[in-house]
Amino acid sequence: MTSQVRIAIIGGGIVGLTTAYYLKQSGFDNITLFDDGTGQATKAAAGIISPWLSKRRNKRWYTLAKLGAQLYSEIVATAHLSSGAYRQNGTIVTRHDSEKLAALYELALQRLADTPTMQAVEQLKPSEIETYIPGVKTPAAGILVTGGAQIDGTIFLQELTAFLGLKIIHEKVNLTATGQIDGYPVFDKIVLATGAWLAEAIAPLGLTTSVRPQKGQLISYQTPALSINTPVLMPEGEYDYLPIVNGVIVGASHEDDQGFDLTVDNTIINNLRASAGKINPQLANVAPTSVRVGTRAYTPDFAPFFGQLPDFKHIYAASGLGSSGLTTGPAIAKLLAALIIDSKIELSAYTKPITEYIN
């Protein structure tokens, strides 16, 4: 009986919450989620869901990312999420070199052939990009993928949490040496969706991991109201430019040497401001209205991983999602939920064995 299976999920970001979603869809309703929210990458993120033009050679990553992008439409429809949480407003990617742009367009057409989620692709002149995104000035041409989407991590989590009606305990918890949560009754299944904090989470089990933290910062501006259909811009050589209801977000940074530091770094903020001014000259001398800071999780091979801990069969873990976590997160969650239901499912098309990352 699924209702009698007690499940704990540690971590309330994109993986933790969507794992709860898929478990609930499968009839599991005795789920407790633990989340202290510290430095969470999802809450700090304004993500771009558009993996199809990536030239990363990691086939497992692309398979995950492609699946993750596809899954959002079902989640959004089922949970009745708003356009503030998720919207398919298109993505524009620019290239300064015409040959590189032509190669990227060819790649887009190849992937469009078997990826309905992309919807359509179109080449754009600089003037056409500027028409799509008011205020932007670009010397480079680009490619529009109309199926590209945008997610606000904070709003997405709030709305999905409300839909699920989960029991959430807002505190930091620790595992015992036997793989239970210290101070709580025994759980039948435990999911570790702790991101960059995985090493700390599994230390009581006598395990270590190669996961490292990466700091990310982004800035927001208030601008004249933009349409919810205004595309995201991914300009070559600059930070990403994401429209929101009453402004834009610019970012995010990738800082490998800051550990778990969540303080705002003015040097990075100045770099973000300089990039914003190049993309939209109207922002050149305008102060940002807010700053977000979060901590991503990375592995040495820049690949996400997930699965069942070999010596603790009731514990499942996922980490290493990096800057594409909002894209791969739902796919990882769906597969984790499937693994909890049937431990024999095959994951090799999506991830290396978990023992490659946890020792």
Coordinates of C-alpha atoms in Angstrom, one line a residue:
M1 CA 0.0 0.0 0.0
T2 CA 1.6 3.2 -1.2
S3 CA -0.1 5.3 1.5
Q4 CA 1.7 3.2 4.2
V5 CA 5.2 3.9 2.8
R6 CA 6.8 6.7 4.8
I7 CA 9.0 8.8 2.6
A8 CA 11.3 11.7 3.6
I9 CA 12.7 14.1 1.1
I10 CA 15.6 16.3 2.3
G11 CA 15.8 19.4 0.1
G12 CA 13.0 21.5 -1.3
G13 CA 14.5 22.6 -4.5
I14 CA 13.6 21.6 -8.1
V15 CA 14.6 17.9 -7.5
G16 CA 13.1 17.5 -4.1
L17 CA 9.8 19.1 -4.9
T18 CA 9.3 17.5 -8.3
T19 CA 10.2 14.1 -6.8
A20 CA 7.4 14.7 -4.4
Y21 CA 5.1 15.6 -7.3
Y22 CA 5.8 12.4 -9.2
L23 CA 5.5 10.2 -6.1
K24 CA 2.1 11.8 -5.3
Q25 CA 1.0 11.2 -8.9
S26 CA 1.9 7.5 -8.3
G27 CA -0.2 7.3 -5.1
F28 CA 2.3 8.0 -2.4
D29 CA 0.8 10.5 0.0
N30 CA 2.8 9.9 3.2
I31 CA 5.6 12.3 2.3
T32 CA 7.5 14.6 4.6
L33 CA 9.8 17.3 3.1
F34 CA 12.6 18.8 5.1
D35 CA 14.0 22.1 3.8
D36 CA 16.0 24.9 5.6
G37 CA 16.3 26.8 2.3
T38 CA 19.9 28.0 2.9
G39 CA 21.5 29.0 -0.4
Q40 CA 19.1 27.0 -2.5
A41 CA 19.9 27.2 -6.2
T42 CA 16.3 26.9 -7.3
K43 CA 15.0 29.8 -5.2
A44 CA 17.8 32.1 -6.5
A45 CA 17.3 31.1 -10.1
A46 CA 15.5 32.6 -13.1
G47 CA 16.0 29.6 -15.4
I48 CA 16.1 29.2 -19.1
I49 CA 14.5 26.0 -20.3
S50 CA 16.1 25.7 -23.8
P51 CA 18.7 22.9 -24.0
W52 CA 18.4 22.1 -27.7
L53 CA 21.1 24.4 -29.0
S54 CA 23.7 23.2 -26.6
K55 CA 26.8 21.6 -28.1
R56 CA 27.7 19.7 -25.0
R57 CA 29.0 16.3 -26.0
N58 CA 27.6 14.5 -23.0
K59 CA 24.8 12.5 -24.5
R60 CA 23.4 11.5 -21.1
W61 CA 23.1 15.1 -20.1
Y62 CA 21.3 16.0 -23.3
T63 CA 18.9 13.1 -22.9
L64 CA 18.1 14.3 -19.4
A65 CA 17.7 17.9 -20.4
K66 CA 15.5 17.1 -23.4
L67 CA 13.2 15.0 -21.2
G68 CA 13.2 17.7 -18.5
A69 CA 12.1 20.4 -20.9
Q70 CA 9.4 18.1 -22.2
L71 CA 8.0 17.4 -18.8
Y72 CA 7.2 20.9 -17.8
S73 CA 4.0 21.2 -19.8
E74 CA 2.4 18.3 -17.9
I75 CA 3.5 19.6 -14.5
V76 CA 2.3 23.2 -15.2
A77 CA -1.1 21.9 -16.5
T78 CA -1.7 19.5 -13.7
A79 CA -0.6 21.8 -10.9
H80 CA -2.3 24.9 -12.5
L81 CA 0.9 27.0 -12.3
S82 CA 0.8 30.6 -13.4
S83 CA 2.8 32.3 -16.2
G84 CA 4.8 34.0 -13.4
A85 CA 6.2 30.5 -12.5
Y86 CA 6.7 29.2 -16.0
R87 CA 6.0 30.4 -19.5
Q88 CA 7.0 29.2 -22.9
N89 CA 8.0 32.6 -24.3
G90 CA 10.8 31.5 -26.7
T91 CA 14.6 31.8 -26.5
I92 CA 16.9 33.8 -28.8
V93 CA 20.6 32.8 -29.0
T94 CA 23.0 35.1 -30.9
R95 CA 26.3 34.5 -32.7
H96 CA 28.7 37.2 -34.0
D97 CA 30.2 34.9 -36.6
S98 CA 27.9 34.1 -39.6
E99 CA 29.4 30.6 -40.1
K100 CA 28.9 29.7 -36.4
L101 CA 25.3 31.0 -36.6
A102 CA 24.7 28.8 -39.7
A103 CA 26.1 25.8 -38.0
L104 CA 23.9 26.4 -34.9
Y105 CA 20.8 26.8 -37.2
E106 CA 21.6 23.5 -38.8
L107 CA 21.9 21.8 -35.4
A108 CA 18.5 23.4 -34.4
L109 CA 16.8 22.0 -37.5
Q110 CA 18.3 18.5 -36.9
R111 CA 17.0 18.5 -33.4
L112 CA 13.7 20.0 -34.3
A113 CA 12.9 16.9 -36.4
D114 CA 12.4 14.7 -33.4
T115 CA 11.7 17.3 -30.7
P116 CA 8.1 18.7 -30.8
T117 CA 8.8 20.7 -27.6
M118 CA 11.0 23.1 -29.6
Q119 CA 7.9 24.1 -31.7
A120 CA 9.8 26.0 -34.4
V121 CA 13.1 27.7 -35.1
E122 CA 13.8 30.9 -37.0
Q123 CA 16.8 33.0 -38.0
L124 CA 16.6 36.6 -36.9
K125 CA 18.5 39.8 -38.0
P126 CA 19.7 42.1 -35.3
S127 CA 16.9 44.5 -36.0
E128 CA 14.3 41.7 -35.6
I129 CA 15.8 40.7 -32.3
E130 CA 15.4 44.3 -31.1
T131 CA 11.8 44.3 -32.2
Y132 CA 11.2 41.1 -30.2
I133 CA 12.9 42.5 -27.0
P134 CA 12.2 46.2 -26.4
G135 CA 15.3 48.2 -25.3
V136 CA 17.9 45.6 -26.5
K137 CA 20.6 46.6 -28.9
T138 CA 22.6 43.9 -30.6
P139 CA 25.1 43.8 -33.4
A140 CA 24.7 40.0 -33.7
A141 CA 22.1 38.0 -35.6
G142 CA 20.4 35.1 -33.8
I143 CA 18.1 32.1 -33.8
L144 CA 14.7 32.0 -32.1
V145 CA 13.4 28.7 -30.7
T146 CA 9.8 29.4 -30.0
G147 CA 9.4 26.5 -27.6
G148 CA 12.1 27.8 -25.3
A149 CA 10.7 28.6 -21.8
Q150 CA 11.5 30.6 -18.7
I151 CA 11.0 29.6 -15.0
D152 CA 11.1 31.7 -11.9
G153 CA 12.4 29.3 -9.3
T154 CA 10.9 31.1 -6.3
I155 CA 7.4 31.3 -7.7
F156 CA 7.5 27.8 -9.2
L157 CA 8.4 26.3 -5.8
Q158 CA 5.7 28.3 -4.0
E159 CA 2.9 27.3 -6.4
L160 CA 3.9 23.7 -6.7
T161 CA 4.2 23.4 -2.9
A162 CA 0.7 24.8 -2.5
F163 CA -0.7 22.4 -5.1
L164 CA 0.9 19.3 -3.4
G165 CA -0.2 20.3 0.1
L166 CA 3.0 18.7 1.5
K167 CA 4.0 18.6 5.1
I168 CA 7.2 20.7 5.1
I169 CA 9.5 21.0 8.1
H170 CA 11.7 24.1 7.8
E171 CA 14.8 22.9 9.7
K172 CA 18.1 21.4 9.0
V173 CA 18.3 17.7 9.7
N174 CA 21.0 15.1 9.9
L175 CA 21.2 11.4 9.0
T176 CA 22.3 8.8 11.6
A177 CA 24.9 6.2 10.9
T178 CA 22.2 3.7 10.1
G179 CA 20.6 6.0 7.5
Q180 CA 17.7 7.5 9.3
I181 CA 16.9 11.1 10.2
D182 CA 18.1 12.0 13.6
G183 CA 15.2 12.7 16.0
Y184 CA 12.4 11.4 13.8
P185 CA 10.6 8.1 13.4
V186 CA 11.8 5.6 10.9
F187 CA 11.2 6.3 7.2
D188 CA 10.9 3.6 4.6
K189 CA 12.5 5.7 1.9
I190 CA 14.7 8.8 2.0
V191 CA 15.6 11.1 -0.9
L192 CA 18.6 13.3 -0.6
A193 CA 18.0 16.3 -2.8
T194 CA 20.5 18.5 -1.0
G195 CA 22.4 19.9 -4.0
A196 CA 25.9 21.2 -3.1
W197 CA 25.4 20.1 0.5
L198 CA 25.4 16.4 -0.4
A199 CA 28.9 15.7 1.1
E200 CA 27.7 17.0 4.5
A201 CA 24.4 15.0 4.2
I202 CA 26.1 11.6 3.6
A203 CA 29.1 12.1 6.0
P204 CA 27.3 10.2 8.9
L205 CA 27.0 7.2 6.5
G206 CA 30.8 7.1 6.1
L207 CA 30.5 8.2 2.5
T208 CA 32.2 11.0 0.5
T209 CA 31.4 12.7 -2.8
S210 CA 33.1 14.7 -5.5
V211 CA 30.4 17.3 -5.5
R212 CA 31.6 20.9 -5.1
P213 CA 29.7 24.2 -4.7
Q214 CA 29.6 27.0 -7.2
K215 CA 28.3 30.4 -6.3
G216 CA 25.9 32.2 -8.7
Q217 CA 24.6 35.8 -8.5
L218 CA 22.1 37.7 -10.7
I219 CA 20.6 41.1 -10.7
S220 CA 17.1 42.5 -11.4
Y221 CA 16.0 45.8 -12.9
Q222 CA 12.6 47.5 -13.1
T223 CA 11.8 48.5 -16.7
P224 CA 8.6 49.4 -18.6
A225 CA 6.2 46.5 -18.6
L226 CA 7.1 43.7 -21.1
S227 CA 4.8 41.2 -22.6
I228 CA 4.8 37.8 -21.0
N229 CA 5.7 36.5 -24.5
T230 CA 8.9 38.5 -24.7
P231 CA 11.7 36.0 -25.4
V232 CA 14.7 35.3 -23.3
L233 CA 18.0 36.5 -24.9
M234 CA 21.2 34.5 -24.6
P235 CA 23.7 36.9 -26.2
E236 CA 27.1 35.5 -27.1
G237 CA 29.8 36.9 -24.8
E238 CA 27.4 38.4 -22.3
Y239 CA 25.2 37.3 -19.4
D240 CA 21.7 36.1 -20.2
Y241 CA 18.9 38.6 -20.3
L242 CA 15.5 37.4 -19.0
P243 CA 12.3 39.5 -19.1
I244 CA 10.0 39.4 -16.1
V245 CA 6.6 41.0 -15.5
N246 CA 7.9 44.4 -14.6
G247 CA 11.5 44.3 -15.5
V248 CA 14.4 42.1 -16.5
I249 CA 16.9 39.8 -14.8
V250 CA 20.6 39.6 -15.9
G251 CA 22.9 36.7 -15.0
A252 CA 24.0 34.5 -13.6
S253 CA 27.6 34.4 -12.6
H254 CA 29.7 31.2 -12.1
E255 CA 32.1 31.4 -9.2
D256 CA 34.1 28.3 -8.4
D257 CA 36.3 29.6 -5.5
Q258 CA 33.7 31.0 -3.1
G259 CA 32.5 27.8 -1.5
F260 CA 29.2 28.3 0.3
D261 CA 29.6 32.0 0.7
L262 CA 26.3 33.8 0.1
T263 CA 27.4 37.4 0.5
V264 CA 26.9 39.8 -2.4
D265 CA 30.2 40.4 -4.3
N266 CA 30.3 44.0 -5.6
T267 CA 32.9 43.1 -8.2
I268 CA 30.6 40.5 -9.7
I269 CA 27.6 42.8 -9.5
N270 CA 29.6 45.5 -11.4
N271 CA 30.4 42.9 -14.1
L272 CA 26.7 42.0 -14.4
R273 CA 25.7 45.7 -14.6
A274 CA 28.3 46.3 -17.3
S275 CA 26.8 43.4 -19.3
A276 CA 23.3 44.7 -18.8
G277 CA 24.3 48.1 -20.1
K278 CA 25.8 46.6 -23.3
I279 CA 22.7 44.6 -23.9
N280 CA 20.2 47.4 -23.1
P281 CA 21.9 50.9 -23.1
Q282 CA 18.9 52.2 -21.1
L283 CA 20.3 50.2 -18.1
A284 CA 23.8 51.5 -18.3
N285 CA 23.5 54.0 -15.5
V286 CA 20.6 52.4 -13.6
A287 CA 21.0 50.6 -10.3
P288 CA 19.6 47.1 -10.0
T289 CA 16.5 46.8 -7.8
S290 CA 17.6 43.4 -6.3
V291 CA 20.3 40.7 -6.2
R292 CA 19.9 37.0 -5.8
V293 CA 22.6 34.6 -4.6
G294 CA 22.5 30.8 -4.7
T295 CA 24.8 27.8 -4.6
R296 CA 24.9 25.3 -7.4
A297 CA 26.3 21.7 -7.2
Y298 CA 28.9 20.6 -9.7
T299 CA 30.8 17.3 -10.3
P300 CA 34.3 17.0 -11.8
D301 CA 32.9 15.9 -15.2
F302 CA 30.1 18.6 -15.0
A303 CA 27.4 15.8 -15.2
P304 CA 24.5 15.4 -12.9
F305 CA 24.0 12.0 -11.1
F306 CA 21.3 10.2 -9.2
G307 CA 20.4 6.8 -8.0
Q308 CA 20.2 4.4 -5.0
L309 CA 23.0 4.3 -2.5
P310 CA 24.6 0.9 -2.8
D311 CA 25.0 0.2 0.9
F312 CA 21.8 1.9 2.0
K313 CA 19.1 0.6 -0.3
H314 CA 16.4 2.8 1.2
I315 CA 18.3 6.0 0.4
Y316 CA 18.3 7.8 -3.0
A317 CA 20.4 10.8 -3.9
A318 CA 20.8 13.3 -6.7
S319 CA 23.3 16.1 -7.2
G320 CA 25.7 17.8 -9.6
L321 CA 23.0 19.5 -11.7
G322 CA 25.0 22.7 -12.2
S323 CA 23.6 25.7 -14.1
S324 CA 21.1 23.5 -16.0
G325 CA 19.4 22.2 -12.9
L326 CA 16.0 23.7 -13.6
T327 CA 16.1 21.9 -17.0
T328 CA 17.3 18.5 -15.9
G329 CA 15.6 18.6 -12.4
P330 CA 12.1 17.3 -13.4
A331 CA 13.6 14.5 -15.5
I332 CA 15.8 13.4 -12.6
A333 CA 12.8 13.6 -10.2
K334 CA 10.6 11.5 -12.5
L335 CA 13.4 8.8 -12.8
L336 CA 14.0 8.8 -9.0
A337 CA 10.3 8.3 -8.3
A338 CA 10.3 5.4 -10.8
L339 CA 13.4 4.0 -9.1
I340 CA 11.6 4.1 -5.7
I341 CA 8.7 2.2 -7.2
D342 CA 10.9 -0.3 -9.1
S343 CA 14.5 -0.6 -8.1
K344 CA 15.3 -2.5 -11.3
I345 CA 14.7 0.3 -13.8
E346 CA 17.7 1.1 -16.1
L347 CA 19.3 4.5 -15.7
S348 CA 22.4 4.1 -17.9
A349 CA 21.0 6.3 -20.7
Y350 CA 20.7 9.2 -18.2
T351 CA 23.5 9.0 -15.7
K352 CA 26.7 7.1 -14.8
P353 CA 26.5 4.8 -11.8
I354 CA 26.2 6.7 -8.6
T355 CA 29.4 5.0 -7.4
E356 CA 31.3 7.1 -9.9
Y357 CA 30.5 10.1 -7.6
I358 CA 29.9 8.7 -4.1
N359 CA 32.6 6.7 -2.4

